[in-house]
CSV table of C-alpha atoms in Angstrom, one decimal:
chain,number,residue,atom,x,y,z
A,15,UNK,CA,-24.0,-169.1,-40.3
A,16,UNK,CA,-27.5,-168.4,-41.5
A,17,UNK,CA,-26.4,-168.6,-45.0
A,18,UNK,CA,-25.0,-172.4,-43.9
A,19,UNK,CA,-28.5,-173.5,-41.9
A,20,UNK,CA,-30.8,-172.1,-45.1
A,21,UNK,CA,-28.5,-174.3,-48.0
A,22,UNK,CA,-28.6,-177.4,-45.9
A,23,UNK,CA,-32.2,-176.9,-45.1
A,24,UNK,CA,-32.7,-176.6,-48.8
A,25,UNK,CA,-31.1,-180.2,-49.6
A,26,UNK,CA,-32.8,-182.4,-47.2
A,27,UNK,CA,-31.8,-185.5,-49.2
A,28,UNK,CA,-28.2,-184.6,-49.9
A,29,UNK,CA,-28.5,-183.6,-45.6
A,30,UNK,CA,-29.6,-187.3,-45.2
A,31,UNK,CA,-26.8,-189.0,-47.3
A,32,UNK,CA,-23.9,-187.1,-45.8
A,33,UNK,CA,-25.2,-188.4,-42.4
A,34,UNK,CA,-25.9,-191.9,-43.7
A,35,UNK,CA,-22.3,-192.0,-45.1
A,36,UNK,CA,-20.8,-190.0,-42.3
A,37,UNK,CA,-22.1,-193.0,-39.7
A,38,UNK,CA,-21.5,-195.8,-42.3
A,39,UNK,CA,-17.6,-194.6,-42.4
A,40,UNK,CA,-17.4,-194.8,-38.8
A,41,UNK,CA,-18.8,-197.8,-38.1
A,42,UNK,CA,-16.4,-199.2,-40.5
A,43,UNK,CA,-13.5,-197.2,-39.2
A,44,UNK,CA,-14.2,-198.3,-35.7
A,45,UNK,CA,-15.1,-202.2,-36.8
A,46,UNK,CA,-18.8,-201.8,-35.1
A,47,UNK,CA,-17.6,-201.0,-31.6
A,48,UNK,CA,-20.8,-199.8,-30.2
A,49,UNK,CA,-19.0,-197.6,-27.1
A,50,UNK,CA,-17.1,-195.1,-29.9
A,51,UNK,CA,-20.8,-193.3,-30.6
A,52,UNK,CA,-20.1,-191.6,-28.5
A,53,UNK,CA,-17.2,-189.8,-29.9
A,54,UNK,CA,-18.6,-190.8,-33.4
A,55,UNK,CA,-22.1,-188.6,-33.2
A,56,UNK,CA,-20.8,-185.4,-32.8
A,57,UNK,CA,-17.6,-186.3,-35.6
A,58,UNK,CA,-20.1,-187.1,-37.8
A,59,UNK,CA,-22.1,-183.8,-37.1
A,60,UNK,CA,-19.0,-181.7,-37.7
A,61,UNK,CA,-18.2,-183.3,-40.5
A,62,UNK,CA,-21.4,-182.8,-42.3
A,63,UNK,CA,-21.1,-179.4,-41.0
A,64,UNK,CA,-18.2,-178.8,-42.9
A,65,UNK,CA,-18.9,-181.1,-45.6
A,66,UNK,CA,-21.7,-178.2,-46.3
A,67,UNK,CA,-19.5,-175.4,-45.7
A,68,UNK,CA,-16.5,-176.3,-48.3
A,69,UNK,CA,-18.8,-177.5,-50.9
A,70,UNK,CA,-20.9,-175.4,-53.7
A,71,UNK,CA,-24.4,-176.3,-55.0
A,72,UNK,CA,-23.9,-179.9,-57.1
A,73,UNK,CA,-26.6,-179.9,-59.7
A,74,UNK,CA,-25.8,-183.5,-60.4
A,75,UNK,CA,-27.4,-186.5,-59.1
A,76,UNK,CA,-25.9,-190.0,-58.9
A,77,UNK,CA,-28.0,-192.7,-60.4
A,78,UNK,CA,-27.1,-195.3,-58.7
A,79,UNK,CA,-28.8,-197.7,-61.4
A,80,UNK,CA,-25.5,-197.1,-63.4
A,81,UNK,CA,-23.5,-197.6,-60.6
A,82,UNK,CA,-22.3,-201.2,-61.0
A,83,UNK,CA,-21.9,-201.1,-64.3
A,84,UNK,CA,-19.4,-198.2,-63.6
A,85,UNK,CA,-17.4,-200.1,-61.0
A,86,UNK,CA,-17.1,-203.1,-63.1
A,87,UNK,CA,-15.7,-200.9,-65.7
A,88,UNK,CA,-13.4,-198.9,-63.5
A,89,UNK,CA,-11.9,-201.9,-61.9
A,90,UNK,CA,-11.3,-204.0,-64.6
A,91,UNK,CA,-9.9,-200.9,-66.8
A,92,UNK,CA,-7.9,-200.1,-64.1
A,93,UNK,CA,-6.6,-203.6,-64.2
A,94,UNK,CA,-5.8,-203.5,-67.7
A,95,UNK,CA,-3.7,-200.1,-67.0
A,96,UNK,CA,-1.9,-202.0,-64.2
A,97,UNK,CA,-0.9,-204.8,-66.5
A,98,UNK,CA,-0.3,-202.2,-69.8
A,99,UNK,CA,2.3,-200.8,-67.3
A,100,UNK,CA,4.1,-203.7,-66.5
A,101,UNK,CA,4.3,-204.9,-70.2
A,102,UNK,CA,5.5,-201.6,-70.9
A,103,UNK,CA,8.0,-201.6,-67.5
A,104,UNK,CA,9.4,-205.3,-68.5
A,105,UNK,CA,9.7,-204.7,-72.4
A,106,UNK,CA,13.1,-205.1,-73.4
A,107,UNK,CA,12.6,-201.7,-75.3
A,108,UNK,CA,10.6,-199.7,-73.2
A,109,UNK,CA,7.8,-198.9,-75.8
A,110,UNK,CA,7.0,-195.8,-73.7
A,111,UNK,CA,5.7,-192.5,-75.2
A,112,UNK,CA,5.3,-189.3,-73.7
A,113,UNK,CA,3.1,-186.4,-75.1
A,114,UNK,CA,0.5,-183.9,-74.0
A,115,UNK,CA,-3.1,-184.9,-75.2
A,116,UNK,CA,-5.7,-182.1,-75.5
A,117,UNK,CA,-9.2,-183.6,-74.5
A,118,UNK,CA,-12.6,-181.4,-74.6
A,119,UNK,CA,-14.8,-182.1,-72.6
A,120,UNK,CA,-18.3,-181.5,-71.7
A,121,UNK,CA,-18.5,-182.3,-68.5
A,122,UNK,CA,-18.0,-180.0,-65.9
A,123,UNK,CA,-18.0,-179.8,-61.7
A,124,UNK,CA,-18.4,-182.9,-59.8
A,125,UNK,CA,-18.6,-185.4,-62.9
A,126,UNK,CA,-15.3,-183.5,-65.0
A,127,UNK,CA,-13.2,-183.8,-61.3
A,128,UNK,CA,-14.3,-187.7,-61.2
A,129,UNK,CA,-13.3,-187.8,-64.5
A,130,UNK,CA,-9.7,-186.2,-64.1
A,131,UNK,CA,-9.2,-188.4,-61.0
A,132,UNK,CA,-10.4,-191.6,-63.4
A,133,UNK,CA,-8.2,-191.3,-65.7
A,134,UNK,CA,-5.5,-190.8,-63.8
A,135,UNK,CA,-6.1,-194.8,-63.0
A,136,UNK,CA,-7.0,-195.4,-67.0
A,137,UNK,CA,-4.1,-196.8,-69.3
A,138,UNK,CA,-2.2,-194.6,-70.6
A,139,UNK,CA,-3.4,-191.6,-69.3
A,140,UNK,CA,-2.6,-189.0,-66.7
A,141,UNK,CA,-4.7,-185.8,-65.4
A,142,UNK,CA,-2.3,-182.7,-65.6
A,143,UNK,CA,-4.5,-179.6,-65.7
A,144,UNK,CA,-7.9,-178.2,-66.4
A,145,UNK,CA,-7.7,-175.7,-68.6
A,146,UNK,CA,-10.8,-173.5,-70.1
A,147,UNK,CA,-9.9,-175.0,-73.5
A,148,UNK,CA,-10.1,-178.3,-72.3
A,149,UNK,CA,-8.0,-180.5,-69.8
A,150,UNK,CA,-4.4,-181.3,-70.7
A,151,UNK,CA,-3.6,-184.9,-70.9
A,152,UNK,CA,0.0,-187.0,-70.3
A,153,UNK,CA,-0.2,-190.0,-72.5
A,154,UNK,CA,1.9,-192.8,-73.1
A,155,UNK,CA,0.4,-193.9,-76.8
A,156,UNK,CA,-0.3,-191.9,-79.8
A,157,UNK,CA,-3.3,-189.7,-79.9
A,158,UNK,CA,-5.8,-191.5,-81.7
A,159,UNK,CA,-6.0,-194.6,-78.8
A,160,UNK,CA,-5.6,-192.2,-75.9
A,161,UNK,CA,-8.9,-190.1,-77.1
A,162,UNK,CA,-10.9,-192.8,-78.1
A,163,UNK,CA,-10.1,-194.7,-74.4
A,164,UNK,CA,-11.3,-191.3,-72.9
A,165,UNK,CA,-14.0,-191.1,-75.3
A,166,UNK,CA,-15.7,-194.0,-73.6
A,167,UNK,CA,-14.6,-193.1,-69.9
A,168,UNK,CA,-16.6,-189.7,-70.8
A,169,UNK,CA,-19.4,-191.9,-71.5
A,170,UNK,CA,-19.8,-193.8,-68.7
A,171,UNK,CA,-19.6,-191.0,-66.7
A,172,UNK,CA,-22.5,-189.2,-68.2
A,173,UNK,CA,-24.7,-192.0,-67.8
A,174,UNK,CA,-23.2,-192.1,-64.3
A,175,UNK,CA,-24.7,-188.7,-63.4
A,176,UNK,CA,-28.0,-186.8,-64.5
A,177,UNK,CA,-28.5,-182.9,-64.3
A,178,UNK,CA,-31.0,-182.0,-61.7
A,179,UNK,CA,-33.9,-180.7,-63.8
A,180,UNK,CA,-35.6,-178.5,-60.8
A,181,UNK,CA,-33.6,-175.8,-60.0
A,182,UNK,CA,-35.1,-173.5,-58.0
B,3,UNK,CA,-3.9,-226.4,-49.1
B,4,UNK,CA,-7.3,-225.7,-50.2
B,5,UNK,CA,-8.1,-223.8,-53.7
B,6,UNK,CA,-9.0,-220.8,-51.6
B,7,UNK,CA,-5.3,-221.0,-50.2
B,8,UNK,CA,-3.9,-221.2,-53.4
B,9,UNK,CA,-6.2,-218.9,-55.0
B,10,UNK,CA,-5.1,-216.5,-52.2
B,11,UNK,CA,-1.2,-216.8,-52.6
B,12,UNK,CA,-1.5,-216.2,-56.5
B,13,UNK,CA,-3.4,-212.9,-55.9
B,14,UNK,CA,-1.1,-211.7,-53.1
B,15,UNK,CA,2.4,-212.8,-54.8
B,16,UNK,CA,1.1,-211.5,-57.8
B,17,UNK,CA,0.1,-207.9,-55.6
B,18,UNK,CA,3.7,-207.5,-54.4
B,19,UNK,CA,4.8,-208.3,-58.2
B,20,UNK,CA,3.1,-205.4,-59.4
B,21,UNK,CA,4.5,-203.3,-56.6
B,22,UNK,CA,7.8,-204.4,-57.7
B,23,UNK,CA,6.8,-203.8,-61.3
B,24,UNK,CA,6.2,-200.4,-60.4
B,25,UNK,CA,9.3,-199.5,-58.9
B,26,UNK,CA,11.2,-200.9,-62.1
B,27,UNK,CA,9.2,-198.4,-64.3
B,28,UNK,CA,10.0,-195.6,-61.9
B,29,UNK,CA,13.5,-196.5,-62.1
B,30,UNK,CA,13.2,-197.2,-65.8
B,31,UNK,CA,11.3,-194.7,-67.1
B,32,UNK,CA,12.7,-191.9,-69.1
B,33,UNK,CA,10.9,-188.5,-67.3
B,34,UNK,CA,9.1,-187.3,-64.1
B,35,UNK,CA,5.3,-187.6,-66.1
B,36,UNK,CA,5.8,-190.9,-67.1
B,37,UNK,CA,7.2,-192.6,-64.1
B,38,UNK,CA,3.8,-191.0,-62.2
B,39,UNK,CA,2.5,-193.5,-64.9
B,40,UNK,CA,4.3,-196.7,-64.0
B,41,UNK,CA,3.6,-195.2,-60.1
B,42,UNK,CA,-0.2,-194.7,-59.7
B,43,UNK,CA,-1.1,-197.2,-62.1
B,44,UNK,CA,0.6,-200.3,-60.8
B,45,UNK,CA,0.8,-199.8,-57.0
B,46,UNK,CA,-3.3,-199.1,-57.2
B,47,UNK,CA,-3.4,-202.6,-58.7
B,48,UNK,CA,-0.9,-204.3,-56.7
B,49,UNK,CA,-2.5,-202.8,-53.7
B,50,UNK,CA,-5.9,-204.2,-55.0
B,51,UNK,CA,-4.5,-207.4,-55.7
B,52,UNK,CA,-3.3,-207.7,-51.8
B,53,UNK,CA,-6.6,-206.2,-50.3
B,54,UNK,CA,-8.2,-208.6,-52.7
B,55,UNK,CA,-6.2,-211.8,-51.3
B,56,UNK,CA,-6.2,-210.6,-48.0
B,57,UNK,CA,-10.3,-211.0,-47.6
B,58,UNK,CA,-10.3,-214.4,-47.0
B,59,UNK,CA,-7.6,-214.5,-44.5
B,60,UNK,CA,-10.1,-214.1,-41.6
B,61,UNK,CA,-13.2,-213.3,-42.8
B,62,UNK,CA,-15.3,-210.6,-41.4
B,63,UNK,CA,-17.5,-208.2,-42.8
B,64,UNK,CA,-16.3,-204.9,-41.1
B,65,UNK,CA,-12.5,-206.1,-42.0
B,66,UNK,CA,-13.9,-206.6,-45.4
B,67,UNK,CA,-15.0,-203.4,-45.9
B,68,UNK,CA,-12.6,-201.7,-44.0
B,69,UNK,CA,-9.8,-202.8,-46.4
B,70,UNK,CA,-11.3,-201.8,-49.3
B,71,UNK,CA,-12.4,-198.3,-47.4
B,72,UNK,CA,-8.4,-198.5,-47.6
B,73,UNK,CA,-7.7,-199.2,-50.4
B,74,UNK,CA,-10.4,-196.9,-51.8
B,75,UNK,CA,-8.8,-194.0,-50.1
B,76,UNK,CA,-5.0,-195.1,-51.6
B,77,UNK,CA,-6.6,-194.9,-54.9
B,78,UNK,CA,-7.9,-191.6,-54.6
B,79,UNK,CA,-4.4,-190.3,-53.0
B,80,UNK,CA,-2.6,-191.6,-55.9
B,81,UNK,CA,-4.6,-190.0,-58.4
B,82,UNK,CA,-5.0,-187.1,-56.8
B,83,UNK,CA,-0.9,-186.5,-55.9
B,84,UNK,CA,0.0,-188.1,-58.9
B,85,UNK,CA,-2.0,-185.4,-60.9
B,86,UNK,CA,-0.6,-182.6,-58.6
B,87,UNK,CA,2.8,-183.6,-59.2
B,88,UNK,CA,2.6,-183.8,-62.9
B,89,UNK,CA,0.5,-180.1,-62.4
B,90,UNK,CA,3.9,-178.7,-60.6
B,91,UNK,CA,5.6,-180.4,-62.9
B,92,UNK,CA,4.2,-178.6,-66.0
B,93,UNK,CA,4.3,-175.2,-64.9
B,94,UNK,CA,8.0,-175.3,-64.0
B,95,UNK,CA,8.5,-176.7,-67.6
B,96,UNK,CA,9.7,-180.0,-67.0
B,97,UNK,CA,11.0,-181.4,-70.3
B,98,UNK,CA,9.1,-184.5,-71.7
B,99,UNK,CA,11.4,-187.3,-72.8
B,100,UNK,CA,12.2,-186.2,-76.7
B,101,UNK,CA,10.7,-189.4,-78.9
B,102,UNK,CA,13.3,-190.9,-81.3
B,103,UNK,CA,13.4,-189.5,-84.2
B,104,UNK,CA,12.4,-185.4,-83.0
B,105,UNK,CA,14.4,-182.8,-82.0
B,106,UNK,CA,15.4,-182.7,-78.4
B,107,UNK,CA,14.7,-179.2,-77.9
B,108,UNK,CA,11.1,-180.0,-77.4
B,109,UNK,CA,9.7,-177.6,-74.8
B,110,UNK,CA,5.2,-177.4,-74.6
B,111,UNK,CA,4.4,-173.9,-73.4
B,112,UNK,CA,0.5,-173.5,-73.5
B,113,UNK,CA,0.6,-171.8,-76.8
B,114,UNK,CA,2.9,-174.6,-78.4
B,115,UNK,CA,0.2,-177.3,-76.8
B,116,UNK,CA,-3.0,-175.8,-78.2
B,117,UNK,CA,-1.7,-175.8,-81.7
B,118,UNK,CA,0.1,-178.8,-81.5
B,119,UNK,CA,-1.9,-180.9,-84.0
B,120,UNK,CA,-0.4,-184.8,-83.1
B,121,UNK,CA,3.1,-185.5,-82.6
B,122,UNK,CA,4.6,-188.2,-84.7
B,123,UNK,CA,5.2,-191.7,-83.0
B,124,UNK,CA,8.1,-193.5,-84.3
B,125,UNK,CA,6.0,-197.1,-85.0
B,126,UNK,CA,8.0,-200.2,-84.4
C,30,UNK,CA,0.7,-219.7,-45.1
C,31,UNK,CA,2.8,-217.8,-43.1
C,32,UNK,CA,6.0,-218.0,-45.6
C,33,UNK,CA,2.8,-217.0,-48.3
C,34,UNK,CA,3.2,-213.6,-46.3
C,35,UNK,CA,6.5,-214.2,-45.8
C,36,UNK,CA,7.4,-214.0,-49.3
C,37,UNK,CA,5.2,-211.6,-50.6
C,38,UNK,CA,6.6,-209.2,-47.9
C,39,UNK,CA,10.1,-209.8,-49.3
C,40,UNK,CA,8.9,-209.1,-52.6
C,41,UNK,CA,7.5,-205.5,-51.0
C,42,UNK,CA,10.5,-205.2,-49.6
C,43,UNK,CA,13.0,-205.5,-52.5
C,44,UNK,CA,10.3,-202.9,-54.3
C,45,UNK,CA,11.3,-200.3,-51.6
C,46,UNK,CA,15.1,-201.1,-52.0
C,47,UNK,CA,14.7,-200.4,-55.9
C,48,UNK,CA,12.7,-197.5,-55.2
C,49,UNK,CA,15.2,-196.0,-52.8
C,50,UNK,CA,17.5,-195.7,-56.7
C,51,UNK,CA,15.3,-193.2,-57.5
C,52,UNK,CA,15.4,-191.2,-54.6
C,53,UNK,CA,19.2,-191.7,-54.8
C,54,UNK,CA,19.2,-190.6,-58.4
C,55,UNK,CA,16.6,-187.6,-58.3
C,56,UNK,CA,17.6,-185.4,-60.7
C,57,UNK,CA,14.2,-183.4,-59.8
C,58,UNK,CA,12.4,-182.7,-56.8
C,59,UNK,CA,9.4,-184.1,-57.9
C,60,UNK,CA,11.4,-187.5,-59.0
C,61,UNK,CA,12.0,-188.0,-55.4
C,62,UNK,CA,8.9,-187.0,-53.8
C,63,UNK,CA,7.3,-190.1,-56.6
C,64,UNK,CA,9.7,-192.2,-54.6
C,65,UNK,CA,8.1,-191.2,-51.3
C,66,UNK,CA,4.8,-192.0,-52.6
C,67,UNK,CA,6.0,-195.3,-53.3
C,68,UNK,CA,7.4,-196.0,-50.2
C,69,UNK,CA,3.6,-194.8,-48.8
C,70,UNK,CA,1.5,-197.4,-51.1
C,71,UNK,CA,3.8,-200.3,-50.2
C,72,UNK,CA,3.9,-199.2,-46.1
C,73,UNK,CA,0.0,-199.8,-46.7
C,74,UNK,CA,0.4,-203.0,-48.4
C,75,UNK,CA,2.7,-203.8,-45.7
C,76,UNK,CA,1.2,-202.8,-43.0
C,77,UNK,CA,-2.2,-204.7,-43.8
C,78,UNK,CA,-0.4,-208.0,-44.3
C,79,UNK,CA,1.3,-207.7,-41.0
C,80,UNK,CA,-2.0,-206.9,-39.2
C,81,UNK,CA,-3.1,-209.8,-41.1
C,82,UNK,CA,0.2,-212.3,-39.7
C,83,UNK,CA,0.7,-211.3,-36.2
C,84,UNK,CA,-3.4,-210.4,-35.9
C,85,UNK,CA,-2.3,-207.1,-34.9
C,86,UNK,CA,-5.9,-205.1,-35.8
C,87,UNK,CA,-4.1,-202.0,-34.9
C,88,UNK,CA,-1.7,-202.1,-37.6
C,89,UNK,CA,-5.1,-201.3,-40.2
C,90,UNK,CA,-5.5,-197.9,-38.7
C,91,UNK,CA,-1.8,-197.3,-39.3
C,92,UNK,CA,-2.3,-197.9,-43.0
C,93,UNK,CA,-5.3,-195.7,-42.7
C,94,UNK,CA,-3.2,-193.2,-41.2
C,95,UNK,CA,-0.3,-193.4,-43.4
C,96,UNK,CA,-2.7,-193.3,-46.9
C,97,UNK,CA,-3.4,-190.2,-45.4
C,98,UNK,CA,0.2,-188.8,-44.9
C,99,UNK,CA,1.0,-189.4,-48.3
C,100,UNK,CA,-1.9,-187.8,-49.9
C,101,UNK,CA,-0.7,-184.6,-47.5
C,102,UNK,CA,3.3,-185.3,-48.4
C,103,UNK,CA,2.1,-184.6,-51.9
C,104,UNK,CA,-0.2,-181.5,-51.3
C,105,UNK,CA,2.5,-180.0,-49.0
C,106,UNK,CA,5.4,-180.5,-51.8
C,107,UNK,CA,3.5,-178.8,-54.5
C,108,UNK,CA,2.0,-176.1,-52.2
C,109,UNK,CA,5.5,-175.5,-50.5
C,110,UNK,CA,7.5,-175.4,-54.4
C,111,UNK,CA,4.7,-173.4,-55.5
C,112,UNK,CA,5.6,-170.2,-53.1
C,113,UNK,CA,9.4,-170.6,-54.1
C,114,UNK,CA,8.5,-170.0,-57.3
C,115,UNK,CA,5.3,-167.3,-57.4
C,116,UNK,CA,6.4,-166.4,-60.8
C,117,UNK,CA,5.8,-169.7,-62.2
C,118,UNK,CA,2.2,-169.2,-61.3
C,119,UNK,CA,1.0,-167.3,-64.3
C,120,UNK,CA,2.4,-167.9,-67.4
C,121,UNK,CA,1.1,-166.6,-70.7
């Protein structure tokens, strides 16, 4: 319990956007009914609470300067993934491989488990495992196109996230 | 009916399409990883598609955002079971579809996969 | 509008009839649980363009709700095969 109270006393920003986001959910969950605070301050409370206790340290900060840029390119890739499959699904041949794709990466924690849940959405691609030799792919093209579409996936997400430099 | 209208049937006729378009591949497609493909893929953008047309309907900004809270949250529950499933999948060694052309007795235990260079895709 | 809805619904609809083929068909556990994720994605889509026709706000937190079961369908499949098979756990 002490160990709980001294990490989120330590992270008084990442304390302030978990109960930001924690109230901004329920207000939208609830559609802005003003007499469901008082059920919603204490959720949100426990939830933060246990937000803290199921989650390690993140060294990673979100710059949200990238952020658009990365939800324009997440929605419309995921658009072209959607419409890749229904080529694929209406094709009178079904052009449809199926082979295991080793990818290395460099990212790690929060950005490498946004990455294997993004490419999951990307075409062609399908998160399997996370190995310590990299993360096995399922891919439905040949090699060459499937790295080269996570290659720039990868990208985005490093500029999506920036390594806290003070680590005390 | 006004361009909105219209604008609004295309997106959510063309929604329940790719819904439909999905459940062809998962019929059609030849093994479990690939029809978690044609799944995830084409349901998250059908889905969209409907959430998409469905803003207008009767426009408010906590309906607004509470749709796409939904539809946020369907993404991440497709891509996260989808991966699990393919993850079970694996490790109780279900066969990928053999391409044309290979031998069928293709199995991909971990040592097989991290030497694996690239298989050959028949090209058409 | 309303046969806008109307339509698109049927079009939901027949994509849960040909999903149901898989079910039918399997051959593999996991084959069949795909199937049940489909059926969860279009209840959503369903269920938002009914709350949307009969103005029925209720029917959103349904969806909600049922996102949610699916997402736990899957986790409790893979968690519930998984202590069938412990040996399958580590593999060289």
């Amino acid at each position: 319990m002490v160990g709980l109270y001294n990490r989120i006393i330590a992270q008084p920003l990442a304390l302030f956007w978990r109960l930001a986001l924690g109230c901004l959910l329920w207000w939208i969950l609830t559609e802005g009914s003003s007499s469901s605070w008082l059920i919603g301050i204490p959720t949100v409370l426990i939830a933060v609470l246990v937000s803290f206790h199921l989650t390690q340290y993140n060294p990673y900060r979100l710059r949200f300067i990238a952020l658009p840029s990365f939800i324009i390119f997440f929605i419309a890739t995921s658009l072209i993934a959607g419409f890749d499959i229904a080529k694929r699904t209406l094709h009178r041949d079904l052009p449809v491989g199926s082979q295991w794709v080793i990818f290395e990466t460099r990212l790690d924690g929060l950005p490498r488990w946004l990455f294997m849940s993004c490419l999951s959405l990307m075409p062609g691609t399908l998160s399997v495992s996370s190995e310590a030799y990299g993360l096995v792919i399922h891919s439905l093209d040949d090699k060459a196109t499937t790295l080269s579409g996570l290659k720039k996936l990868e990208d985005k997400l490093i500029a999506l996230f920036k390594k806290r430099e003070s680590d005390l | 009916m006004t361009l909105l209208m219209i604008l609004q049937s295309i997106l959510l006729i063309s929604g329940a399409l790719m819904f439909l378009v999905g459940s062809i591949g998962l019929v059609r497609f030849p093994d479990t990883y690939t029809r978690i493909h044609a799944l995830t893929k084409a349901d998250n953008v059908g889905l969209g598609l409907i959430v998409i047309g469905l803003i207008p309907a009767s426009f408010s900004v906590l309906v607004t955002l509470k749709i796409l809270l939904i539809w946020l949250l369907v993404m991440l529950a497709s891509a996260l079971s989808g991966h699990l499933v393919a993850w079970e999948a694996r490790a109780q060694q279900v066969p990928l579809k053999p391409s044309e052309g290979e031998s069928s007795k293709e199995t991909f235990s971990k040592r097989e996969l991290s030497t694996k260079e690239s298989s050959d895709e028949p090209s058409d | 509008m309303t046969w806008v809805y109307a339509v698109t619904l049927l079009i939901l609809l027949i994509s849960l009839i040909v999903g149901v083929w898989r079910v039918i068909q399997g051959p593999r556990l996991a084959d069949r649980l795909l199937a049940a994720q489909l059926f969860g994605t279009t209840g959503v889509a369903v269920l938002l363009l009914l709350a949307e026709l009969q103005s029925l706000p209720a029917a959103r937190d349904t969806a909600l709700v049922l996102a949610l079961l699916a997402m736990l369908a899957a986790v409790a499949f893979v968690s519930r095969v998984w202590k069938v098979r412990p040996d399958s756990e580590d593999r060289p």
